[in-house]
Coordinates of C-alpha atoms in Angstrom, one line a residue:
M801 CA 53.1 14.1 6.2
S802 CA 53.6 17.6 7.1
I803 CA 51.7 19.7 8.5
N804 CA 50.1 22.2 5.6
S805 CA 49.1 18.0 4.4
L806 CA 47.8 16.9 7.9
I807 CA 44.9 20.2 7.4
F808 CA 43.9 20.5 3.8
T809 CA 43.5 16.9 4.7
S810 CA 41.0 16.9 7.7
L811 CA 39.5 20.0 5.4
L812 CA 38.9 18.0 2.9
I813 CA 37.3 15.4 5.7
G814 CA 35.0 18.5 6.5
V815 CA 33.4 19.1 3.4
F816 CA 31.9 15.5 2.5
S817 CA 31.8 13.9 5.5
S818 CA 29.0 16.4 7.6
P819 CA 26.4 18.5 5.5
D820 CA 27.2 22.9 5.6
P821 CA 24.2 23.9 8.3
S822 CA 23.8 26.0 6.1
Y823 CA 22.1 24.1 3.9
N824 CA 17.5 24.5 4.9
K825 CA 15.3 22.0 2.5
P826 CA 13.6 23.0 0.0
S827 CA 9.3 23.6 1.8
Y828 CA 6.5 23.7 0.0
G829 CA 4.1 24.6 2.7
A830 CA 2.0 22.1 4.8
P831 CA 1.2 18.3 3.6
P832 CA -2.2 18.9 2.9
K833 CA -6.1 17.9 5.4
Y834 CA -7.5 15.4 2.8
K835 CA -6.5 12.9 2.2
Q836 CA -7.6 10.6 -1.4
A837 CA -8.3 7.1 -0.7
E838 CA -7.5 4.9 -2.7
I839 CA -11.3 3.6 -3.8
P840 CA -14.1 6.4 -2.7
H841 CA -16.9 5.0 -1.0
C842 CA -19.4 6.3 -4.0
A843 CA -17.8 3.3 -5.2
K844 CA -19.5 0.9 -2.7
N845 CA -23.1 2.4 -4.6
T846 CA -22.1 1.4 -8.2
T847 CA -21.0 -0.6 -10.5
K848 CA -20.1 1.4 -13.2
S849 CA -16.5 3.8 -12.9
W850 CA -17.2 6.7 -11.6
C851 CA -20.0 8.5 -9.0
L852 CA -22.3 11.5 -9.6
E853 CA -23.2 11.2 -6.0
D854 CA -20.7 10.9 -3.7
S855 CA -21.1 12.2 0.5
E856 CA -16.9 12.9 1.0
Y857 CA -16.6 14.7 -1.4
P858 CA -13.8 17.6 -0.5
H859 CA -15.9 20.2 -1.5
Q860 CA -13.6 22.4 0.5
E861 CA -10.7 21.2 0.1
V862 CA -11.6 21.3 -4.6
R863 CA -12.3 25.0 -2.9
D864 CA -9.7 26.7 -0.9
A865 CA -6.7 24.6 -2.9
L866 CA -9.1 26.7 -6.4
D867 CA -8.8 29.1 -5.0
Q868 CA -4.1 28.8 -4.1
H869 CA -3.8 28.1 -7.6
Y870 CA -7.2 30.7 -9.4
Q871 CA -5.3 31.5 -12.5
S872 CA -3.1 28.9 -13.6
V873 CA -5.1 26.2 -12.7
L874 CA -8.2 28.7 -15.0
A875 CA -5.8 28.3 -18.0
F876 CA -5.6 24.4 -17.7
Y877 CA -10.2 24.5 -17.6
K878 CA -10.1 26.8 -20.2
D879 CA -7.1 24.8 -22.3
K880 CA -9.7 21.8 -21.9
L881 CA -12.3 22.7 -22.6
A882 CA -10.7 24.7 -26.2
N883 CA -8.8 21.6 -26.8
T884 CA -11.6 18.5 -25.5
D885 CA -13.7 17.3 -28.9
N886 CA -16.6 15.9 -27.1
S887 CA -16.7 18.4 -24.0
V888 CA -20.1 18.9 -24.2
D889 CA -20.8 21.4 -21.3
G890 CA -23.3 23.2 -21.9
L891 CA -25.8 21.2 -23.0
D892 CA -28.3 19.7 -21.3
K893 CA -31.0 17.4 -23.1
L894 CA -30.7 14.8 -25.7
S895 CA -32.0 15.2 -29.1
D896 CA -34.5 12.4 -30.7
E897 CA -31.8 9.5 -32.2
F898 CA -33.1 6.1 -33.9
Y899 CA -30.3 3.3 -32.2
L900 CA -29.3 -0.5 -33.9
C901 CA -28.7 -1.3 -30.2
P902 CA -30.7 -0.6 -27.0
S903 CA -29.0 1.7 -25.2
S904 CA -29.0 4.9 -22.8
T905 CA -27.6 7.8 -23.2
E906 CA -27.2 10.8 -20.4
Y907 CA -25.2 13.9 -19.6
V908 CA -22.8 13.3 -16.4
R909 CA -21.1 15.4 -14.6
P910 CA -19.2 13.2 -11.9
L911 CA -17.8 13.6 -9.1
R912 CA -15.1 11.2 -9.1
A913 CA -14.0 8.2 -11.4
I914 CA -10.8 5.7 -12.2
N915 CA -8.5 6.8 -14.6
V916 CA -6.5 5.1 -18.0
E917 CA -4.8 3.4 -15.0
G918 CA -7.3 2.6 -13.2
K919 CA -7.0 5.2 -10.2
W920 CA -10.1 6.5 -9.0
R921 CA -9.5 10.7 -9.6
T922 CA -11.5 13.5 -7.5
I923 CA -12.8 15.3 -11.2
V924 CA -13.3 19.5 -10.3
N925 CA -16.8 19.3 -10.6
G926 CA -19.5 21.9 -9.5
V927 CA -16.9 24.3 -7.0
E928 CA -17.4 27.8 -8.0
S929 CA -13.9 30.0 -6.8
Y930 CA -14.1 33.9 -7.7
G931 CA -17.6 33.5 -9.0
I932 CA -16.2 31.4 -11.8
K933 CA -18.3 28.3 -11.3
Y934 CA -16.2 24.6 -12.6
T935 CA -18.2 21.9 -14.2
Q936 CA -18.0 19.5 -16.2
T937 CA -19.8 18.0 -18.4
A938 CA -19.4 14.0 -20.4
R939 CA -22.1 12.1 -22.3
V940 CA -22.8 8.7 -22.0
E941 CA -24.5 6.3 -24.0
E942 CA -24.8 2.9 -22.8
C943 CA -25.7 -0.8 -24.6
D944 CA -29.4 -2.0 -22.7
V945 CA -28.9 -4.9 -24.1
V946 CA -26.0 -7.9 -22.9
I947 CA -22.9 -6.9 -25.2
G948 CA -22.8 -9.8 -27.6
A949 CA -26.5 -9.8 -28.0
V950 CA -27.8 -9.7 -32.0
C951 CA -29.1 -6.5 -32.9
P952 CA -33.2 -6.6 -33.0
L953 CA -33.1 -3.7 -35.9
V954 CA -31.3 -6.1 -38.5
P955 CA -32.0 -8.7 -40.0
S956 CA -31.6 -11.9 -39.6
C957 CA -30.0 -12.6 -43.0
Y958 CA -26.9 -11.2 -41.1
D959 CA -24.3 -12.2 -38.3
S960 CA -24.6 -8.6 -35.8
K961 CA -23.8 -8.0 -32.9
C962 CA -24.7 -5.1 -30.6
I963 CA -21.4 -3.6 -29.1
Q964 CA -20.4 -1.3 -26.3
K965 CA -17.8 1.7 -28.1
N966 CA -16.0 3.4 -25.6
I967 CA -14.6 7.6 -25.5
F968 CA -11.9 9.2 -23.8
H969 CA -12.4 12.6 -21.7
R970 CA -10.0 15.1 -20.4
F971 CA -11.2 16.0 -17.4
L972 CA -9.6 18.6 -14.1
V973 CA -8.5 16.4 -11.6
F974 CA -8.7 17.4 -7.8
N975 CA -4.5 15.8 -6.5
P976 CA -4.5 16.2 -2.6
S977 CA -0.5 14.5 -3.0
D978 CA 0.8 16.9 -4.8
Y979 CA 0.2 20.2 -2.3
A980 CA 2.7 22.2 -4.4
F981 CA 0.4 22.1 -7.6
P982 CA -3.0 19.3 -6.4
F983 CA -4.8 20.2 -9.9
T984 CA -3.7 18.1 -13.1
I985 CA -5.7 16.8 -16.1
E986 CA -6.4 13.0 -17.1
K987 CA -7.4 11.0 -19.1
F988 CA -10.8 8.9 -18.4
K989 CA -13.0 6.0 -20.4
L990 CA -15.9 6.1 -20.9
P991 CA -18.9 4.3 -22.4
G992 CA -19.9 6.5 -25.8
S993 CA -22.0 4.0 -28.0
C994 CA -23.8 1.4 -27.8
G995 CA -22.9 0.2 -32.1
C996 CA -23.7 -2.7 -34.4
A997 CA -21.4 -5.1 -36.1
V998 CA -23.1 -6.2 -38.8
G999 CA -20.7 -9.0 -40.5
A1000 CA -21.6 -11.4 -43.4
F1001 CA -24.7 -12.3 -45.3
K1002 CA -26.5 -15.5 -44.3
P1003 CA -28.3 -17.2 -47.6

């Protein structure tokens, strides 16, 4: 082998066996101080898929992240309000309604909830940044009777049963594991109405 071939081979080995010392991995800042638990503490005090009270809610962490990503997250928030048909922000009273099955209805602002993938998430709610208070409200209606029970206001000559119906909501979520941009819009399934399914007439 000629001297030129040896030099060329050595150069190739050097290129492919050791990284370029001038290359630096991209830095996205320090990891977040707050780490979200898989199951929040507030879930221990409820059988529901959401929490309205949470002593461990990361108010300061959410506020700091909102301040840091103000313009981007505000665009997310406005898009969520404008393109969510079942958004009820601004409403806080229930009109008189007639129900075939007994139910309880309320407007809630969850701090945490289980998304459609079965994971607990931190909902951005009640946190203020640069004069804007981020609130997200959902109308929740739950059956007060056992699911499958006969509809009390339907004549007994018809087969009937009370069923819990759900509705999908889009919420702005704080996700501390993504510290490059810790906000996203995710879907959540919450009880939307208590319906009555009426079957065939029974002679």
